[in-house]
Amino acid sequence: MAHSSASTRDPDYVKRRLDHYYRAINAIVLARQNPCTGLLPASVAVTTHGDYRDAWVRDNVYSILCVFGLALAYRRLDDDDGRAYELEHACVKLMRGLLASMMRQSSKVEQFKQTQALEHSLHAKYNTATGETVVGDFEWGHLQLDATSLTPDYGIWERGNKINHGQPELNSSSIGMVVAALQAINGVNLFGPRGGPSTVIYALPDEITRNTTVLHSALPRESNSKEIDAALLSVISYPAFAVSDKALVDRTRAEIIKKLGGKYGCKRFLRDGHQTTVEGNEP
């Protein structure tokens, strides 16, 4: 819906629009945020395909982005009725909840550096109400580098290679998220304007370059077994924007649309049978 430039400059009009988004976000997202842990369930549904009431790391981060974006918009208002503060702290609460859940597995981080074994990877989902783990180390494809570099993982769809035999492999979508994360965190001061040189995080340029080179050489393929994957959309565009080569971005997007596009959207990958009669009712 188009709006005139005069109306968008009207403070009352802007506030009404933001209040509209606030009501929507409050009803859809914040109403489901756990008051104790700050975590969000992936869904409130329990179906034949599984129980989705747990808190997935990736789903939580993606879901809270709209809350943070609205908080930034409210900051620009002279009178926001305290909503910027409320929304900002909802984001902080969720991120602290994820951090608390991961800190319970802090021993695994050091072990993974040495072994890169599946059982030493941080879990991909947690109990929404307690932040505790909900499945065993070998009962889920926890190793997902875009949710926690050049390490084989289970990818965004938590299933590993194309034939879904539980074998991890190097995924372009995971590498792209790692590249974006390294670029974003480079130079960040953990204490903000009150911090000093000792609280600044630096990412090694060689690490960024190495991951970027691998990503560019792999695209438009997702992995050795998957020719193409819809997960690459999140790498070549929002939220990662990890590929600077426009020709490569256009080629990857064209491959996704050509091979995965359908009447109502895109399949995840070729021969994707999730929640269809092809794969039955297993989650």
PDB file of C-alpha atoms in Angstrom:
ATOM      1  CA  MET A   1       0.000   0.000   0.000  1.00  0.00           C
ATOM      2  CA  ALA A   2       1.510   3.333  -1.092  1.00  0.00           C
ATOM      3  CA  HIS A   3       1.507   6.372   1.161  1.00  0.00           C
ATOM      4  CA  SER A   4       2.287  10.000   0.341  1.00  0.00           C
ATOM      5  CA  SER A   5       5.570  11.453   1.578  1.00  0.00           C
ATOM      6  CA  ALA A   6       3.628  14.082   3.530  1.00  0.00           C
ATOM      7  CA  SER A   7       1.742  11.453   5.529  1.00  0.00           C
ATOM      8  CA  THR A   8       4.897   9.495   6.338  1.00  0.00           C
ATOM      9  CA  ARG A   9       6.430  12.658   7.799  1.00  0.00           C
ATOM     10  CA  ASP A  10       3.427  13.191  10.088  1.00  0.00           C
ATOM     11  CA  PRO A  11       4.475  12.039  13.603  1.00  0.00           C
ATOM     12  CA  ASP A  12       0.929  10.988  14.499  1.00  0.00           C
ATOM     13  CA  TYR A  13       0.629   8.902  11.342  1.00  0.00           C
ATOM     14  CA  VAL A  14       3.988   7.231  11.972  1.00  0.00           C
ATOM     15  CA  LYS A  15       3.031   6.426  15.557  1.00  0.00           C
ATOM     16  CA  ARG A  16      -0.272   4.909  14.449  1.00  0.00           C
ATOM     17  CA  ARG A  17       1.550   2.686  11.964  1.00  0.00           C
ATOM     18  CA  LEU A  18       4.088   1.584  14.572  1.00  0.00           C
ATOM     19  CA  ASP A  19       1.316   0.919  17.076  1.00  0.00           C
ATOM     20  CA  HIS A  20      -0.378  -1.276  14.465  1.00  0.00           C
ATOM     21  CA  TYR A  21       2.802  -3.347  14.087  1.00  0.00           C
ATOM     22  CA  TYR A  22       3.225  -3.407  17.867  1.00  0.00           C
ATOM     23  CA  ARG A  23      -0.209  -4.967  18.348  1.00  0.00           C
ATOM     24  CA  ALA A  24       0.526  -7.573  15.676  1.00  0.00           C
ATOM     25  CA  ILE A  25       3.939  -8.478  17.107  1.00  0.00           C
ATOM     26  CA  ASN A  26       2.573  -8.552  20.635  1.00  0.00           C
ATOM     27  CA  ALA A  27      -0.194 -10.976  19.627  1.00  0.00           C
ATOM     28  CA  ILE A  28       1.903 -13.214  17.380  1.00  0.00           C
ATOM     29  CA  VAL A  29       5.361 -13.229  18.985  1.00  0.00           C
ATOM     30  CA  LEU A  30       5.544 -11.705  22.462  1.00  0.00           C
ATOM     31  CA  ALA A  31       2.400 -13.439  23.707  1.00  0.00           C
ATOM     32  CA  ARG A  32       4.223 -16.758  23.196  1.00  0.00           C
ATOM     33  CA  GLN A  33       7.511 -15.725  24.825  1.00  0.00           C
ATOM     34  CA  ASN A  34       8.128 -17.725  27.978  1.00  0.00           C
ATOM     35  CA  PRO A  35       8.113 -15.339  30.970  1.00  0.00           C
ATOM     36  CA  CYS A  36      10.906 -17.224  32.760  1.00  0.00           C
ATOM     37  CA  THR A  37      13.382 -18.215  30.059  1.00  0.00           C
ATOM     38  CA  GLY A  38      12.466 -15.657  27.396  1.00  0.00           C
ATOM     39  CA  LEU A  39      12.466 -18.413  24.763  1.00  0.00           C
ATOM     40  CA  LEU A  40       9.926 -18.789  21.960  1.00  0.00           C
ATOM     41  CA  PRO A  41       8.432 -22.123  20.875  1.00  0.00           C
ATOM     42  CA  ALA A  42       8.799 -22.971  17.205  1.00  0.00           C
ATOM     43  CA  SER A  43       5.045 -23.596  17.203  1.00  0.00           C
ATOM     44  CA  VAL A  44       2.252 -24.342  19.620  1.00  0.00           C
ATOM     45  CA  ALA A  45       1.212 -27.366  17.574  1.00  0.00           C
ATOM     46  CA  VAL A  46       1.671 -31.057  18.272  1.00  0.00           C
ATOM     47  CA  THR A  47       0.982 -33.008  15.080  1.00  0.00           C
ATOM     48  CA  THR A  48       1.629 -36.435  13.648  1.00  0.00           C
ATOM     49  CA  HIS A  49       4.883 -34.997  12.322  1.00  0.00           C
ATOM     50  CA  GLY A  50       6.182 -34.101  15.766  1.00  0.00           C
ATOM     51  CA  ASP A  51       6.079 -31.819  18.803  1.00  0.00           C
ATOM     52  CA  TYR A  52       7.176 -28.334  17.805  1.00  0.00           C
ATOM     53  CA  ARG A  53       6.723 -26.639  21.177  1.00  0.00           C
ATOM     54  CA  ASP A  54      10.458 -26.670  21.856  1.00  0.00           C
ATOM     55  CA  ALA A  55      12.688 -23.646  21.284  1.00  0.00           C
ATOM     56  CA  TRP A  56      14.944 -23.973  18.229  1.00  0.00           C
ATOM     57  CA  VAL A  57      17.969 -21.662  18.277  1.00  0.00           C
ATOM     58  CA  ARG A  58      17.528 -20.559  14.676  1.00  0.00           C
ATOM     59  CA  ASP A  59      13.763 -20.010  14.971  1.00  0.00           C
ATOM     60  CA  ASN A  60      14.237 -17.864  18.069  1.00  0.00           C
ATOM     61  CA  VAL A  61      16.851 -15.627  16.469  1.00  0.00           C
ATOM     62  CA  TYR A  62      14.803 -15.151  13.304  1.00  0.00           C
ATOM     63  CA  SER A  63      11.553 -14.571  15.200  1.00  0.00           C
ATOM     64  CA  ILE A  64      12.957 -11.872  17.474  1.00  0.00           C
ATOM     65  CA  LEU A  65      14.325  -9.832  14.551  1.00  0.00           C
ATOM     66  CA  CYS A  66      10.937  -8.200  13.960  1.00  0.00           C
ATOM     67  CA  VAL A  67      10.778  -7.198  17.637  1.00  0.00           C
ATOM     68  CA  PHE A  68      14.231  -5.623  17.484  1.00  0.00           C
ATOM     69  CA  GLY A  69      13.400  -3.812  14.238  1.00  0.00           C
ATOM     70  CA  LEU A  70      10.267  -2.305  15.742  1.00  0.00           C
ATOM     71  CA  ALA A  71      12.232  -1.256  18.842  1.00  0.00           C
ATOM     72  CA  LEU A  72      14.660   0.655  16.614  1.00  0.00           C
ATOM     73  CA  ALA A  73      11.731   2.397  14.930  1.00  0.00           C
ATOM     74  CA  TYR A  74      10.153   3.370  18.267  1.00  0.00           C
ATOM     75  CA  ARG A  75      13.478   4.844  19.399  1.00  0.00           C
ATOM     76  CA  ARG A  76      13.063   7.594  16.810  1.00  0.00           C
ATOM     77  CA  LEU A  77       9.811   8.794  18.364  1.00  0.00           C
ATOM     78  CA  ASP A  78       9.794  11.487  21.037  1.00  0.00           C
ATOM     79  CA  ASP A  79       6.977   9.750  22.916  1.00  0.00           C
ATOM     80  CA  ASP A  80       6.891   5.985  22.467  1.00  0.00           C
ATOM     81  CA  ASP A  81       4.906   5.114  25.631  1.00  0.00           C
ATOM     82  CA  GLY A  82       7.842   3.031  26.828  1.00  0.00           C
ATOM     83  CA  ARG A  83       7.465   0.544  23.990  1.00  0.00           C
ATOM     84  CA  ALA A  84      11.034   0.852  22.728  1.00  0.00           C
ATOM     85  CA  TYR A  85      12.279  -0.168  26.190  1.00  0.00           C
ATOM     86  CA  GLU A  86       9.779  -3.035  26.366  1.00  0.00           C
ATOM     87  CA  LEU A  87      10.685  -4.411  22.945  1.00  0.00           C
ATOM     88  CA  GLU A  88      14.424  -4.052  23.475  1.00  0.00           C
ATOM     89  CA  HIS A  89      14.270  -5.980  26.720  1.00  0.00           C
ATOM     90  CA  ALA A  90      12.172  -8.719  25.120  1.00  0.00           C
ATOM     91  CA  CYS A  91      15.089  -9.197  22.708  1.00  0.00           C
ATOM     92  CA  VAL A  92      17.627  -9.165  25.537  1.00  0.00           C
ATOM     93  CA  LYS A  93      15.560 -11.680  27.494  1.00  0.00           C
ATOM     94  CA  LEU A  94      15.436 -14.092  24.572  1.00  0.00           C
ATOM     95  CA  MET A  95      19.153 -13.830  23.821  1.00  0.00           C
ATOM     96  CA  ARG A  96      19.972 -14.335  27.488  1.00  0.00           C
ATOM     97  CA  GLY A  97      17.734 -17.393  27.481  1.00  0.00           C
ATOM     98  CA  LEU A  98      19.625 -18.884  24.544  1.00  0.00           C
ATOM     99  CA  LEU A  99      22.952 -18.023  26.165  1.00  0.00           C
ATOM    100  CA  ALA A 100      21.890 -19.618  29.458  1.00  0.00           C
ATOM    101  CA  SER A 101      20.841 -22.797  27.641  1.00  0.00           C
ATOM    102  CA  MET A 102      24.157 -22.994  25.817  1.00  0.00           C
ATOM    103  CA  MET A 103      26.191 -22.203  28.941  1.00  0.00           C
ATOM    104  CA  ARG A 104      24.815 -25.380  30.491  1.00  0.00           C
ATOM    105  CA  GLN A 105      26.762 -27.178  27.754  1.00  0.00           C
ATOM    106  CA  SER A 106      29.911 -25.058  27.968  1.00  0.00           C
ATOM    107  CA  SER A 107      32.114 -28.124  28.421  1.00  0.00           C
ATOM    108  CA  LYS A 108      31.129 -29.273  24.940  1.00  0.00           C
ATOM    109  CA  VAL A 109      32.590 -26.155  23.328  1.00  0.00           C
ATOM    110  CA  GLU A 110      36.140 -26.991  24.398  1.00  0.00           C
ATOM    111  CA  GLN A 111      35.661 -30.670  23.576  1.00  0.00           C
ATOM    112  CA  PHE A 112      34.387 -29.846  20.089  1.00  0.00           C
ATOM    113  CA  LYS A 113      37.538 -27.827  19.354  1.00  0.00           C
ATOM    114  CA  GLN A 114      39.551 -30.992  19.820  1.00  0.00           C
ATOM    115  CA  THR A 115      37.247 -33.679  18.443  1.00  0.00           C
ATOM    116  CA  GLN A 116      34.648 -32.026  16.166  1.00  0.00           C
ATOM    117  CA  ALA A 117      32.541 -35.013  17.155  1.00  0.00           C
ATOM    118  CA  LEU A 118      28.764 -34.887  16.806  1.00  0.00           C
ATOM    119  CA  GLU A 119      28.168 -35.600  20.492  1.00  0.00           C
ATOM    120  CA  HIS A 120      30.178 -32.508  21.446  1.00  0.00           C
ATOM    121  CA  SER A 121      28.151 -30.018  19.378  1.00  0.00           C
ATOM    122  CA  LEU A 122      25.792 -27.574  21.075  1.00  0.00           C
ATOM    123  CA  HIS A 123      22.174 -28.657  20.858  1.00  0.00           C
ATOM    124  CA  ALA A 124      19.955 -27.072  18.226  1.00  0.00           C
ATOM    125  CA  LYS A 125      16.810 -26.930  20.381  1.00  0.00           C
ATOM    126  CA  TYR A 126      15.895 -26.643  24.060  1.00  0.00           C
ATOM    127  CA  ASN A 127      12.905 -26.892  26.369  1.00  0.00           C
ATOM    128  CA  THR A 128      11.012 -23.610  26.090  1.00  0.00           C
ATOM    129  CA  ALA A 129      10.049 -23.494  29.774  1.00  0.00           C
ATOM    130  CA  THR A 130      13.349 -24.570  31.344  1.00  0.00           C
ATOM    131  CA  GLY A 131      16.090 -24.101  28.757  1.00  0.00           C
ATOM    132  CA  GLU A 132      17.228 -27.683  29.311  1.00  0.00           C
ATOM    133  CA  THR A 133      18.064 -30.108  26.507  1.00  0.00           C
ATOM    134  CA  VAL A 134      15.137 -32.130  25.185  1.00  0.00           C
ATOM    135  CA  VAL A 135      16.759 -34.866  23.087  1.00  0.00           C
ATOM    136  CA  GLY A 136      19.988 -36.825  23.314  1.00  0.00           C
ATOM    137  CA  ASP A 137      23.250 -36.017  21.573  1.00  0.00           C
ATOM    138  CA  PHE A 138      22.645 -38.640  18.883  1.00  0.00           C
ATOM    139  CA  GLU A 139      18.857 -38.262  18.582  1.00  0.00           C
ATOM    140  CA  TRP A 140      18.887 -35.039  16.545  1.00  0.00           C
ATOM    141  CA  GLY A 141      20.996 -33.289  13.923  1.00  0.00           C
ATOM    142  CA  HIS A 142      22.376 -30.815  16.452  1.00  0.00           C
ATOM    143  CA  LEU A 143      25.500 -29.894  14.524  1.00  0.00           C
ATOM    144  CA  GLN A 144      24.303 -26.779  12.663  1.00  0.00           C
ATOM    145  CA  LEU A 145      26.970 -24.134  12.205  1.00  0.00           C
ATOM    146  CA  ASP A 146      24.594 -21.398  11.057  1.00  0.00           C
ATOM    147  CA  ALA A 147      22.769 -21.710  14.363  1.00  0.00           C
ATOM    148  CA  THR A 148      25.936 -21.915  16.556  1.00  0.00           C
ATOM    149  CA  SER A 149      32.956 -22.896   9.384  1.00  0.00           C
ATOM    150  CA  LEU A 150      34.463 -25.165   7.492  1.00  0.00           C
ATOM    151  CA  THR A 151      33.120 -28.151   9.345  1.00  0.00           C
ATOM    152  CA  PRO A 152      30.589 -30.661   7.973  1.00  0.00           C
ATOM    153  CA  ASP A 153      27.212 -30.205   9.638  1.00  0.00           C
ATOM    154  CA  TYR A 154      23.559 -31.199   9.269  1.00  0.00           C
ATOM    155  CA  GLY A 155      22.527 -27.946   7.591  1.00  0.00           C
ATOM    156  CA  ILE A 156      19.477 -25.782   8.060  1.00  0.00           C
ATOM    157  CA  TRP A 157      17.077 -28.700   7.510  1.00  0.00           C
ATOM    158  CA  GLU A 158      18.775 -30.858  10.169  1.00  0.00           C
ATOM    159  CA  ARG A 159      19.146 -33.893   7.944  1.00  0.00           C
ATOM    160  CA  GLY A 160      22.675 -33.986   6.522  1.00  0.00           C
ATOM    161  CA  ASN A 161      23.145 -35.424   3.073  1.00  0.00           C
ATOM    162  CA  LYS A 162      20.462 -35.647   0.422  1.00  0.00           C
ATOM    163  CA  ILE A 163      19.393 -39.218   1.098  1.00  0.00           C
ATOM    164  CA  ASN A 164      18.858 -38.381   4.790  1.00  0.00           C
ATOM    165  CA  HIS A 165      21.046 -41.103   6.279  1.00  0.00           C
ATOM    166  CA  GLY A 166      22.291 -38.821   9.045  1.00  0.00           C
ATOM    167  CA  GLN A 167      25.686 -38.099   7.491  1.00  0.00           C
ATOM    168  CA  PRO A 168      26.904 -34.489   7.941  1.00  0.00           C
ATOM    169  CA  GLU A 169      28.514 -32.687   5.032  1.00  0.00           C
ATOM    170  CA  LEU A 170      29.860 -29.250   4.138  1.00  0.00           C
ATOM    171  CA  ASN A 171      26.890 -26.954   3.359  1.00  0.00           C
ATOM    172  CA  SER A 172      27.148 -23.628   1.527  1.00  0.00           C
ATOM    173  CA  SER A 173      24.222 -22.196   3.503  1.00  0.00           C
ATOM    174  CA  SER A 174      26.073 -22.860   6.775  1.00  0.00           C
ATOM    175  CA  ILE A 175      29.337 -21.369   5.502  1.00  0.00           C
ATOM    176  CA  GLY A 176      27.460 -18.270   4.310  1.00  0.00           C
ATOM    177  CA  MET A 177      25.995 -17.688   7.759  1.00  0.00           C
ATOM    178  CA  VAL A 178      29.441 -18.093   9.320  1.00  0.00           C
ATOM    179  CA  VAL A 179      30.866 -15.511   6.898  1.00  0.00           C
ATOM    180  CA  ALA A 180      28.081 -13.058   7.759  1.00  0.00           C
ATOM    181  CA  ALA A 181      28.565 -13.641  11.495  1.00  0.00           C
ATOM    182  CA  LEU A 182      32.336 -13.085  11.325  1.00  0.00           C
ATOM    183  CA  GLN A 183      31.890  -9.881   9.335  1.00  0.00           C
ATOM    184  CA  ALA A 184      29.161  -8.585  11.644  1.00  0.00           C
ATOM    185  CA  ILE A 185      30.976  -9.248  14.923  1.00  0.00           C
ATOM    186  CA  ASN A 186      34.355  -7.914  13.788  1.00  0.00           C
ATOM    187  CA  GLY A 187      35.048  -4.733  15.758  1.00  0.00           C
ATOM    188  CA  VAL A 188      32.033  -5.041  18.065  1.00  0.00           C
ATOM    189  CA  ASN A 189      32.630  -3.700  21.582  1.00  0.00           C
ATOM    190  CA  LEU A 190      30.848  -5.909  24.091  1.00  0.00           C
ATOM    191  CA  PHE A 191      30.393  -2.984  26.493  1.00  0.00           C
ATOM    192  CA  GLY A 192      29.268  -0.519  23.835  1.00  0.00           C
ATOM    193  CA  PRO A 193      30.392   3.109  24.220  1.00  0.00           C
ATOM    194  CA  ARG A 194      31.527   2.364  27.785  1.00  0.00           C
ATOM    195  CA  GLY A 195      33.921  -0.358  26.690  1.00  0.00           C
ATOM    196  CA  GLY A 196      37.637  -0.207  26.110  1.00  0.00           C
ATOM    197  CA  PRO A 197      40.099  -1.882  23.740  1.00  0.00           C
ATOM    198  CA  SER A 198      40.065  -5.080  25.796  1.00  0.00           C
ATOM    199  CA  THR A 199      36.324  -5.603  25.232  1.00  0.00           C
ATOM    200  CA  VAL A 200      36.445  -5.406  21.424  1.00  0.00           C
ATOM    201  CA  ILE A 201      35.953  -8.625  19.426  1.00  0.00           C
ATOM    202  CA  TYR A 202      38.103  -9.078  16.345  1.00  0.00           C
ATOM    203  CA  ALA A 203      37.650 -11.698  13.633  1.00  0.00           C
ATOM    204  CA  LEU A 204      40.795 -12.815  11.840  1.00  0.00           C
ATOM    205  CA  PRO A 205      40.740 -11.523   8.232  1.00  0.00           C
ATOM    206  CA  ASP A 206      42.222 -14.825   7.046  1.00  0.00           C
ATOM    207  CA  GLU A 207      39.271 -16.731   8.509  1.00  0.00           C
ATOM    208  CA  ILE A 208      36.764 -14.468   6.753  1.00  0.00           C
ATOM    209  CA  THR A 209      38.653 -14.750   3.460  1.00  0.00           C
ATOM    210  CA  ARG A 210      39.006 -18.528   3.715  1.00  0.00           C
ATOM    211  CA  ASN A 211      35.300 -19.069   4.352  1.00  0.00           C
ATOM    212  CA  THR A 212      34.329 -16.576   1.642  1.00  0.00           C
ATOM    213  CA  THR A 213      36.558 -18.315  -0.907  1.00  0.00           C
ATOM    214  CA  VAL A 214      35.053 -21.713  -0.121  1.00  0.00           C
ATOM    215  CA  LEU A 215      31.526 -20.275  -0.334  1.00  0.00           C
ATOM    216  CA  HIS A 216      32.106 -18.623  -3.715  1.00  0.00           C
ATOM    217  CA  SER A 217      33.714 -21.748  -5.147  1.00  0.00           C
ATOM    218  CA  ALA A 218      30.809 -23.957  -4.012  1.00  0.00           C
ATOM    219  CA  LEU A 219      27.853 -21.869  -5.171  1.00  0.00           C
ATOM    220  CA  PRO A 220      25.318 -22.461  -6.616  1.00  0.00           C
ATOM    221  CA  ARG A 221      25.625 -25.971  -5.127  1.00  0.00           C
ATOM    222  CA  GLU A 222      24.556 -26.457  -1.524  1.00  0.00           C
ATOM    223  CA  SER A 223      26.782 -29.477  -0.906  1.00  0.00           C
ATOM    224  CA  ASN A 224      28.314 -32.514  -2.562  1.00  0.00           C
ATOM    225  CA  SER A 225      24.989 -34.364  -2.497  1.00  0.00           C
ATOM    226  CA  LYS A 226      22.571 -31.441  -2.970  1.00  0.00           C
ATOM    227  CA  GLU A 227      22.742 -29.629  -6.302  1.00  0.00           C
ATOM    228  CA  ILE A 228      20.700 -26.692  -5.040  1.00  0.00           C
ATOM    229  CA  ASP A 229      18.864 -25.714  -1.872  1.00  0.00           C
ATOM    230  CA  ALA A 230      16.344 -23.039  -0.917  1.00  0.00           C
ATOM    231  CA  ALA A 231      18.456 -22.337   2.190  1.00  0.00           C
ATOM    232  CA  LEU A 232      20.848 -20.475  -0.107  1.00  0.00           C
ATOM    233  CA  LEU A 233      18.280 -17.685  -0.386  1.00  0.00           C
ATOM    234  CA  SER A 234      19.179 -16.687   3.167  1.00  0.00           C
ATOM    235  CA  VAL A 235      22.852 -16.483   2.153  1.00  0.00           C
ATOM    236  CA  ILE A 236      22.627 -14.514  -1.096  1.00  0.00           C
ATOM    237  CA  SER A 237      19.971 -12.181   0.337  1.00  0.00           C
ATOM    238  CA  TYR A 238      18.359 -11.519   3.718  1.00  0.00           C
ATOM    239  CA  PRO A 239      19.601 -11.942   6.378  1.00  0.00           C
ATOM    240  CA  ALA A 240      23.234 -12.824   5.546  1.00  0.00           C
ATOM    241  CA  PHE A 241      23.980 -10.969   2.275  1.00  0.00           C
ATOM    242  CA  ALA A 242      27.221 -12.970   2.343  1.00  0.00           C
ATOM    243  CA  VAL A 243      27.943 -13.005  -1.414  1.00  0.00           C
ATOM    244  CA  SER A 244      29.397  -9.859  -2.986  1.00  0.00           C
ATOM    245  CA  ASP A 245      29.568 -11.207  -6.548  1.00  0.00           C
ATOM    246  CA  LYS A 246      26.317 -10.038  -8.161  1.00  0.00           C
ATOM    247  CA  ALA A 247      26.645 -12.436 -11.095  1.00  0.00           C
ATOM    248  CA  LEU A 248      26.989 -15.356  -8.685  1.00  0.00           C
ATOM    249  CA  VAL A 249      24.001 -14.129  -6.672  1.00  0.00           C
ATOM    250  CA  ASP A 250      21.865 -13.910  -9.822  1.00  0.00           C
ATOM    251  CA  ARG A 251      22.987 -17.352 -11.020  1.00  0.00           C
ATOM    252  CA  THR A 252      22.248 -18.961  -7.655  1.00  0.00           C
ATOM    253  CA  ARG A 253      18.825 -17.334  -7.423  1.00  0.00           C
ATOM    254  CA  ALA A 254      17.986 -18.406 -10.977  1.00  0.00           C
ATOM    255  CA  GLU A 255      18.965 -22.013 -10.190  1.00  0.00           C
ATOM    256  CA  ILE A 256      16.771 -22.028  -7.077  1.00  0.00           C
ATOM    257  CA  ILE A 257      13.747 -20.701  -8.941  1.00  0.00           C
ATOM    258  CA  LYS A 258      14.298 -23.004 -11.927  1.00  0.00           C
ATOM    259  CA  LYS A 259      14.766 -26.243  -9.975  1.00  0.00           C
ATOM    260  CA  LEU A 260      12.817 -25.655  -6.770  1.00  0.00           C
ATOM    261  CA  GLY A 261      10.153 -23.105  -7.650  1.00  0.00           C
ATOM    262  CA  GLY A 262       6.513 -24.151  -7.590  1.00  0.00           C
ATOM    263  CA  LYS A 263       3.028 -22.726  -7.597  1.00  0.00           C
ATOM    264  CA  TYR A 264       3.104 -21.650  -3.950  1.00  0.00           C
ATOM    265  CA  GLY A 265       6.822 -21.185  -3.288  1.00  0.00           C
ATOM    266  CA  CYS A 266       9.975 -23.303  -3.288  1.00  0.00           C
ATOM    267  CA  LYS A 267      10.793 -26.821  -2.198  1.00  0.00           C
ATOM    268  CA  ARG A 268      13.670 -27.047   0.274  1.00  0.00           C
ATOM    269  CA  PHE A 269      15.736 -29.189  -2.093  1.00  0.00           C
ATOM    270  CA  LEU A 270      15.214 -31.654  -4.944  1.00  0.00           C
ATOM    271  CA  ARG A 271      13.135 -34.704  -3.995  1.00  0.00           C
ATOM    272  CA  ASP A 272      12.146 -33.118  -0.682  1.00  0.00           C
ATOM    273  CA  GLY A 273       9.493 -35.364   0.841  1.00  0.00           C
ATOM    274  CA  HIS A 274       9.107 -33.891   4.339  1.00  0.00           C
ATOM    275  CA  GLN A 275       5.534 -34.114   5.679  1.00  0.00           C
ATOM    276  CA  THR A 276       4.383 -35.952   2.561  1.00  0.00           C
ATOM    277  CA  THR A 277       3.463 -39.556   1.886  1.00  0.00           C
ATOM    278  CA  VAL A 278       6.988 -40.063   0.540  1.00  0.00           C
ATOM    279  CA  GLU A 279       8.536 -39.858   4.019  1.00  0.00           C
ATOM    280  CA  GLY A 280       5.555 -40.732   6.195  1.00  0.00           C
ATOM    281  CA  ASN A 281       4.850 -39.109   9.547  1.00  0.00           C
ATOM    282  CA  GLU A 282       8.338 -39.098  11.061  1.00  0.00           C
ATOM    283  CA  PRO A 283       9.412 -35.651  12.370  1.00  0.00           C
TER     284      PRO A 283
END
